XYZ file of C-alpha atoms in Angstrom:
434
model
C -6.997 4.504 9.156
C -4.519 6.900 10.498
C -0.700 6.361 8.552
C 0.770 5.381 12.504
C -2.133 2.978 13.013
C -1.233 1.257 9.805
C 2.162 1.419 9.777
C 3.459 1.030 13.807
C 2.788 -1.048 16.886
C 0.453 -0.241 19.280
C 1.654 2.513 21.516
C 3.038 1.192 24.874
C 3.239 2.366 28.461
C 4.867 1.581 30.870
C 2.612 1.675 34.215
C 2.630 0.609 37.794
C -0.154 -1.085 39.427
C -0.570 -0.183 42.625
C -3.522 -1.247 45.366
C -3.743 -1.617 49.311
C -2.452 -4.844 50.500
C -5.595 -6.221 51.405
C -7.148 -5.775 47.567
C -4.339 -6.551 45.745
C -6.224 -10.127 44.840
C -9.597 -7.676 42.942
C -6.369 -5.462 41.673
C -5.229 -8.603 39.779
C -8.518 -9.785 38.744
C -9.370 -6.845 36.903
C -5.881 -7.146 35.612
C -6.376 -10.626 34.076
C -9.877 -9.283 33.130
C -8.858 -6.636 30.981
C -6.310 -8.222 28.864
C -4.062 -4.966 29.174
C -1.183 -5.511 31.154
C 1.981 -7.526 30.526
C 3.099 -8.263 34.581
C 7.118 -7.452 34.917
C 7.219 -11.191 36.778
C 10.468 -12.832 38.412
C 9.026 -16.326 36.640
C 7.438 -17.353 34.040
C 3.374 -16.681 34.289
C 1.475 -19.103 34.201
C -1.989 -20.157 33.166
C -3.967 -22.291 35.841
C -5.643 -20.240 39.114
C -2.651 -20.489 41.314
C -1.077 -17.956 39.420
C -2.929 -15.357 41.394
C -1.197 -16.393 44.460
C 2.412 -16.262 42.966
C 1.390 -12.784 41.042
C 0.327 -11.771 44.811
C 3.546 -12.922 46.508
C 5.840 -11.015 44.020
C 4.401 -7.662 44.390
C 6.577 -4.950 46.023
C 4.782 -4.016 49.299
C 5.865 -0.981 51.007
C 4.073 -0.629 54.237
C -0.068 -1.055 53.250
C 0.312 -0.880 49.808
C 1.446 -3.459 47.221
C 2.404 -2.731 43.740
C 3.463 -4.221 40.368
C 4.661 -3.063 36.918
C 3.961 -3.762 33.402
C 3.583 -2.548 29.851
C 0.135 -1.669 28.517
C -1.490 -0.319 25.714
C -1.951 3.469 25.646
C -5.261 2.841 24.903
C -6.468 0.699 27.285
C -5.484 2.590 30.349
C -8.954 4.708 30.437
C -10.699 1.268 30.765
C -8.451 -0.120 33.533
C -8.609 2.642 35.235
C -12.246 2.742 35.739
C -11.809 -0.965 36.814
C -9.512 -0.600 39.370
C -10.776 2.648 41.020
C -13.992 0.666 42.894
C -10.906 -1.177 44.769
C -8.991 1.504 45.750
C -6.172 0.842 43.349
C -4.790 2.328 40.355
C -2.673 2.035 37.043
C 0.012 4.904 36.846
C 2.312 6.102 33.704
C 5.922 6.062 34.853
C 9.198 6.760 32.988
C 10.372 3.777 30.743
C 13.549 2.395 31.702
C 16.755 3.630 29.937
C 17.216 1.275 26.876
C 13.793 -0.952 27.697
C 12.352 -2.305 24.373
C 8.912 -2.282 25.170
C 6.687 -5.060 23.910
C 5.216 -5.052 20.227
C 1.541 -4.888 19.689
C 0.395 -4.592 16.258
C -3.387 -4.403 15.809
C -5.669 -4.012 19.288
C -8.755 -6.005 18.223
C -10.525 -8.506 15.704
C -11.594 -6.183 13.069
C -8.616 -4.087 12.501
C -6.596 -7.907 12.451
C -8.842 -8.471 9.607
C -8.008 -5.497 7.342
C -4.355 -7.477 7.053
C -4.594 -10.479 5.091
C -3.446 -13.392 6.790
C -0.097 -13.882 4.572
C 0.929 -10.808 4.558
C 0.882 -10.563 8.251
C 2.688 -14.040 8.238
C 5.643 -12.808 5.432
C 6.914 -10.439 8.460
C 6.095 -12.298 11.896
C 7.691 -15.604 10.308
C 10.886 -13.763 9.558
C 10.768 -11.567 13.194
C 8.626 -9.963 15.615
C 8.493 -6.826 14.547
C 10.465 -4.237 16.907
C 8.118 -1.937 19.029
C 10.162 1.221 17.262
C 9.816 -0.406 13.877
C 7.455 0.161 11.256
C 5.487 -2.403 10.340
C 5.701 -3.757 6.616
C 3.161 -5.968 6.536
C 0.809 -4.458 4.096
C 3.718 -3.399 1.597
C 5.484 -6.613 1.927
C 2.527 -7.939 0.400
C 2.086 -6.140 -1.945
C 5.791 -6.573 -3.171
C 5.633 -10.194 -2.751
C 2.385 -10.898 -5.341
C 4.096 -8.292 -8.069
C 7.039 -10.429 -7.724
C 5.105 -13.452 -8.317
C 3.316 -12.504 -11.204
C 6.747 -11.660 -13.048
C 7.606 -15.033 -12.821
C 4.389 -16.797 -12.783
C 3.233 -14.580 -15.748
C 0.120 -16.120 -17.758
C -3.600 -14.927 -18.492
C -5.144 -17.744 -18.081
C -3.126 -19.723 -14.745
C -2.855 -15.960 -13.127
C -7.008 -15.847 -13.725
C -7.260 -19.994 -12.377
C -5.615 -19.158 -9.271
C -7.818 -15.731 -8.550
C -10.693 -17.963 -9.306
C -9.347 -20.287 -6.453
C -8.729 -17.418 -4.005
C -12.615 -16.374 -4.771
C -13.801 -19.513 -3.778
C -11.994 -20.465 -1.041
C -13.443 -16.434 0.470
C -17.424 -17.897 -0.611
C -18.061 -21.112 -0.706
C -19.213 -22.761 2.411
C -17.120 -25.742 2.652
C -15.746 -26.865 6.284
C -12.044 -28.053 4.901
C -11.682 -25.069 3.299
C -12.498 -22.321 6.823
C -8.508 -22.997 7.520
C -7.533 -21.223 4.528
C -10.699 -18.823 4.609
C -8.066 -15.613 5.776
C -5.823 -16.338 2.602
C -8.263 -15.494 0.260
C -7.310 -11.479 -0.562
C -3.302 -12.810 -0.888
C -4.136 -15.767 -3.317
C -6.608 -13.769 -5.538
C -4.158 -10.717 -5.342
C -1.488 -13.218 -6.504
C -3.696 -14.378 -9.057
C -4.576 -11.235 -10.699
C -0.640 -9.940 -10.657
C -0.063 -12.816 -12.690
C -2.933 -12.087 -15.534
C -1.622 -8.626 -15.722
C 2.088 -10.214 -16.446
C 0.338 -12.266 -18.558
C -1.274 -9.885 -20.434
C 1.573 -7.856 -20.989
C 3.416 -11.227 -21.866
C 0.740 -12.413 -24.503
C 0.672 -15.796 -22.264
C -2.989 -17.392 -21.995
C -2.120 -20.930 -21.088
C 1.129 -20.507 -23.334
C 1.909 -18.887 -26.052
C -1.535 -19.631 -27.693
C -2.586 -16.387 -29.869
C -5.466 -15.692 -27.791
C -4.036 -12.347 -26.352
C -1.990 -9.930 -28.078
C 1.673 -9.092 -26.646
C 1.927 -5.848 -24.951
C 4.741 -5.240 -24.020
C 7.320 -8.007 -24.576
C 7.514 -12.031 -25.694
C 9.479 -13.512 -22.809
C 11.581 -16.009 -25.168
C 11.763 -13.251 -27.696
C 12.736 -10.762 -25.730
C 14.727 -12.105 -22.759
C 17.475 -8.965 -22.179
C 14.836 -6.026 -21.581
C 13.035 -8.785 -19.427
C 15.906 -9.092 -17.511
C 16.367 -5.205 -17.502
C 13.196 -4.715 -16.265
C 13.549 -7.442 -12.943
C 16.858 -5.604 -12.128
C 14.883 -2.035 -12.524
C 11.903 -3.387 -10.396
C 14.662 -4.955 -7.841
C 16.592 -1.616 -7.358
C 13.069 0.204 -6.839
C 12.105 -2.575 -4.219
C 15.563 -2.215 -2.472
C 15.195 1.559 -2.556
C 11.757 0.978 -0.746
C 13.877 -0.957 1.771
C 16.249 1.495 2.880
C 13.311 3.808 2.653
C 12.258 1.931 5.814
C 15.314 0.377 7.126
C 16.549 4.253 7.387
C 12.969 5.321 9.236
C 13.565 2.591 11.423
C 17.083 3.502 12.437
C 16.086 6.963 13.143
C 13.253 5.644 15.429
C 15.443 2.875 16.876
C 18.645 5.276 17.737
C 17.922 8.589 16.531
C 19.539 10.346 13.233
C 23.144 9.832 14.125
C 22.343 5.995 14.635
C 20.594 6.362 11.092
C 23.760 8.164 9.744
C 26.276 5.298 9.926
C 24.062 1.910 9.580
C 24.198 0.094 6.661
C 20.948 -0.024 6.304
C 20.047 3.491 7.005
C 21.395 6.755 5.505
C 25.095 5.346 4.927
C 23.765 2.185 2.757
C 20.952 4.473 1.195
C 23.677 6.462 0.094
C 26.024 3.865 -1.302
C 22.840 2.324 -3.160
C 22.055 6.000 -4.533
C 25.251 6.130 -5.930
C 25.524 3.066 -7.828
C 22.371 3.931 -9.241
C 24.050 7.458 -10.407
C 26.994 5.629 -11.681
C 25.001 3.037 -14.022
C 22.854 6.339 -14.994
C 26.132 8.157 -16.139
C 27.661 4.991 -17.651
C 24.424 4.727 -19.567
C 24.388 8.796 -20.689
C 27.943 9.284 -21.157
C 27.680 11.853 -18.733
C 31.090 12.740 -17.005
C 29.239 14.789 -14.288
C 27.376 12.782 -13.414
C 30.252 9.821 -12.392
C 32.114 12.278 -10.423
C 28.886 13.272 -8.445
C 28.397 9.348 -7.917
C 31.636 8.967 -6.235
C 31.678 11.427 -4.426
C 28.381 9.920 -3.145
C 30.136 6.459 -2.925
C 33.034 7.642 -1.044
C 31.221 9.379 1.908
C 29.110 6.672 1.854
C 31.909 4.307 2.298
C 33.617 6.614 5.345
C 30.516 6.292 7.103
C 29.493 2.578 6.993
C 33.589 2.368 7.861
C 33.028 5.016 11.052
C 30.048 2.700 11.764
C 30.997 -0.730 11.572
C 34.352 0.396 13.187
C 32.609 1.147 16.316
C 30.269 -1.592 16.610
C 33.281 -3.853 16.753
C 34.749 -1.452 19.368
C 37.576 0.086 18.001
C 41.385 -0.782 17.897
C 43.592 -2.655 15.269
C 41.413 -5.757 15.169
C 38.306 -3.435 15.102
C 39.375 -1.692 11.894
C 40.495 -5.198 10.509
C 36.895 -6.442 11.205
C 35.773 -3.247 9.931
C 37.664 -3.029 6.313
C 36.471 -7.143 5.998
C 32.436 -6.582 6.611
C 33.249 -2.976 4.650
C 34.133 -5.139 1.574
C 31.457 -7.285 2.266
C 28.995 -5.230 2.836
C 29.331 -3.877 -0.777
C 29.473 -7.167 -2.493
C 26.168 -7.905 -0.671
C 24.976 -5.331 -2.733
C 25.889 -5.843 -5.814
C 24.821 -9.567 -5.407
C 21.729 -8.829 -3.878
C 20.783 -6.001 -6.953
C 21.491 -8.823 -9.414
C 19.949 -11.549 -7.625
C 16.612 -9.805 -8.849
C 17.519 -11.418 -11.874
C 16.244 -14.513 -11.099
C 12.207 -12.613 -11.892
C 13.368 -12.653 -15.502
C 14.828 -15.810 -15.227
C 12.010 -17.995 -13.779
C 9.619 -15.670 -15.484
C 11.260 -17.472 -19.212
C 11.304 -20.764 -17.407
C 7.186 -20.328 -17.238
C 7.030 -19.340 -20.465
C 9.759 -21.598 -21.657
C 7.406 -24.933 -20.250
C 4.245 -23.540 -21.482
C 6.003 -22.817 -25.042
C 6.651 -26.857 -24.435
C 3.063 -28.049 -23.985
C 1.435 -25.631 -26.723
C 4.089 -26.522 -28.665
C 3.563 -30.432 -28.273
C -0.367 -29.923 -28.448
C -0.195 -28.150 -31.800
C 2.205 -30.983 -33.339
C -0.143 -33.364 -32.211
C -3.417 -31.852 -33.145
C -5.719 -33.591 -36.110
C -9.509 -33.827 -36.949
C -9.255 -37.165 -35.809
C -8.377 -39.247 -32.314
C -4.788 -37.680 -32.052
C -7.452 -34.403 -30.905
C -7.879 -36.455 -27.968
C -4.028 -37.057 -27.407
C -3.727 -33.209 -27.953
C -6.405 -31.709 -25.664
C -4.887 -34.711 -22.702
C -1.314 -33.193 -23.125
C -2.036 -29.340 -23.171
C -4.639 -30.254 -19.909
C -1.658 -31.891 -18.249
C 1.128 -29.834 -19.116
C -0.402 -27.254 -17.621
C -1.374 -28.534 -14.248
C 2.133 -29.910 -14.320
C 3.133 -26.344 -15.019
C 0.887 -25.007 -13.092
C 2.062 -26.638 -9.766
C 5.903 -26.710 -10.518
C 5.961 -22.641 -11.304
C 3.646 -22.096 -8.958
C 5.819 -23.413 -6.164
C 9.003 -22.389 -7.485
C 7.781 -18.479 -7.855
C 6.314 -18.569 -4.471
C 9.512 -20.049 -2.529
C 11.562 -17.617 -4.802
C 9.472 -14.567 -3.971
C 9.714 -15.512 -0.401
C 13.294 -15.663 -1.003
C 13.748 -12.648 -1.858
C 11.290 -10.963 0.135
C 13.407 -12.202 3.162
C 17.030 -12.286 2.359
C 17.027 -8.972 -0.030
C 14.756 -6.614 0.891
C 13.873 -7.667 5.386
C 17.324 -7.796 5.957
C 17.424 -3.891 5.388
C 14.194 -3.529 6.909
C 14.722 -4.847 10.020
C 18.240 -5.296 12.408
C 16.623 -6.120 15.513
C 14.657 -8.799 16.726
C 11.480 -7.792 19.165
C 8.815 -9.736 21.575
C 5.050 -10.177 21.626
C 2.972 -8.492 23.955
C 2.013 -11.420 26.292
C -1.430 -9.851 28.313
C -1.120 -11.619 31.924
C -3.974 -13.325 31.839
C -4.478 -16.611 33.453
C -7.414 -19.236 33.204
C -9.551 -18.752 35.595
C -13.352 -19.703 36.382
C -15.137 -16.380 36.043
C -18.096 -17.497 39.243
C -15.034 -17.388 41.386
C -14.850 -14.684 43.647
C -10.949 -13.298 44.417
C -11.217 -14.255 47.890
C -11.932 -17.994 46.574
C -8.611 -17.901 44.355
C -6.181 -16.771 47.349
C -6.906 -20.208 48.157
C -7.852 -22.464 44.988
């Protein structure tokens, strides 16, 4: 699939629909027929069959010809066309109004809303609709959100139960399950995150011995774990103002992009605190000066920028220097705030270190096996449900709060087709008058 296909909405035109007076009924037929037009209305549409009739009335009609205008898909005009022609009308490109936001499309039929598993389209569209000039994240939000889970939900043998849920809920032919059918991909993705974590953690169901360590024993080891979640939190935030800059350049252009604090300003400012921990770290005098130098432009331009959003004068700058300040709190709270993947990542490991802990002390060749096998089966479903909730909402968390709030500035709007219920047999002379 082509990167703009994947990445951005639908491309939108805006058209005008224009037909003689006496067809402007078949004009709006094949209208509601094709799906491809959003009607500029002065109401709300409608659904029922008089909606014809009050689409009709609030055309423009200049002399014997009546005319509307919309938004529709690129795309689809070809097809409309061809519709409209046997009537006498037509569908024509015109120049998009000076600061119109057109409406956001972001996949044009069934099978190409397949290819984006269901949560990972509904990680972006609960937090916003994304902006027609925006890129849309929906496919690397997911991606971020189930390596974020299996930090914290790290364990072989959980990570492979809840892959081997995902599986089943995509095969097996049960009716309850068909509502959760489009899941499938996100929970078995989440799943096998968590067994790679796991492997890398030596977890299978706990600290058993089943699976060497690889890399690091949580408990053991909890300062490069916590290392490691900041590291993987400044390379998600860098992937964030990777995006929240393309999106400022395609929302206002480079000099928009220049001063936003989440474009090329805040990009900046980030860069440079990731200089200055590199030359605190190596000692390396050159490398602090080139950092704030970095900071300090930086700085001027988020100032320039936030300055003239509030709209200049003394209680401009005031507002200004405050949202400055905060501003660069924000990001030192929101680097550290990846913390909490270590954090909930020992908690797991911490609870399953619990039961296997408990199970061993209990274990005997005699009925206390039976008290031992009961506790290590329910400590970790309790486990098991408690982590797994906890590093979902907290993944969530800071999918949203750390790394869309950079993304994304700007709120945008659906692409609502005029298209109201209608009975097909009906002829458009029949719905003048339903």
């Amino acid at each position: 699939m082509p990167w703009r296909e994947t990445l951005s909405p639908v491309r939108m035109e805006r058209v005008a629909l224009v037909a003689p007076l006496q067809a402007r009924h078949e004009m709006l037929t094949e209208v509601a027929r094709s799906k491809a037009v959003e009607l500029d209305l002065p109401y709300e549409p409608g659904t029922g069959p008089e909606e014809y009739n009050r689409a009709a009335e609030a055309a423009v009609v200049h002399g014997p010809v009546a005319g509307l205008v919309g938004w529709s898909p690129s795309r689809a005009l070809r097809d409309l066309q061809s519709a409209l022609e046997p009537h006498g009308a037509s569908a024509v490109v015109i120049r998009r109004p000076q600061g119109a936001q057109p409406p956001t499309l972001l996949t044009g039929d069934e099978r190409r809303r397949r290819q984006v598993p269901a949560l990972s389209r509904l990680l972006v569209d609960t937090y916003t609709t994304v902006p027609y000039a925006d890129l849309d994240p929906a496919r690397l939000a997911g991606v971020a959100y189930v390596v974020m889970f299996g930090v914290m939900f790290g364990d072989a043998g959980q990570g492979a139960l809840l892959a081997i849920a995902g599986l089943l809920i995509r095969f097996l032919k049960v009716p309850w399950l068909e509502r959760f059918r489009r899941t499938w991909l996100f929970i078995t993705g989440a799943g096998l995150s968590a067994v790679f974590f796991g492997f890398l953690y030596g977890e299978f169901f706990g600290p058993t011995g089943v699976i060497p360590v690889l890399w690091l024993e949580p408990l053991e080891e909890p300062i490069p774990l916590l290392v490691a979640a900041v590291v993987l939190g400044a390379v998600l935030l860098a992937g964030a103002y990777t995006l929240g800059t393309i999106n400022r350049v395609r929302e206002g252009g480079w000099g928009y992009a220049l001063y936003a604090r989440s474009g090329l300003a805040g990009a900046l400012l980030f860069a440079a605190i990731g200089l200055l921990a590199w030359g605190l770290l190596a000692s390396n005098t050159v490398i602090l000066v080139i950092a704030g130098v970095a900071a300090l432009i930086a700085l001027v331009l988020m100032f320039i920028g936030l300055f003239t959003e509030s709209g200049g004068g003394a209680t401009g700058g005031l507002q200004a220097s405050v949202e400055l300040v905060d501003s660069v709190v924000q990001l030192g709270s929101n680097l550290v705030s990846f913390a909490r993947l270590a954090a909930f990542g020992l908690t797991h490991a911490a609870l399953l270190g619990v039961v296997w802990q408990a199970t061993t002390a209990l274990w005997a060749p005699d009925w206390r096996a039976v008290l031992a096998v009961l506790v290590f089966l329910l400590g970790n479903i309790l486990t098991f449900a408690l982590e797994g909730l906890v590093a979902g909402i907290q993944a969530l968390r800071l999918e949203y709060y750390e790394l869309f709030s950079r993304v994304f500035q700007e709120e945008g709007r659906r692409f609502r087709p005029w298209n109201p219920d209608t009975d097909e047999s009906a002829s458009p002379a029949e719905r003048r008058h339903p």
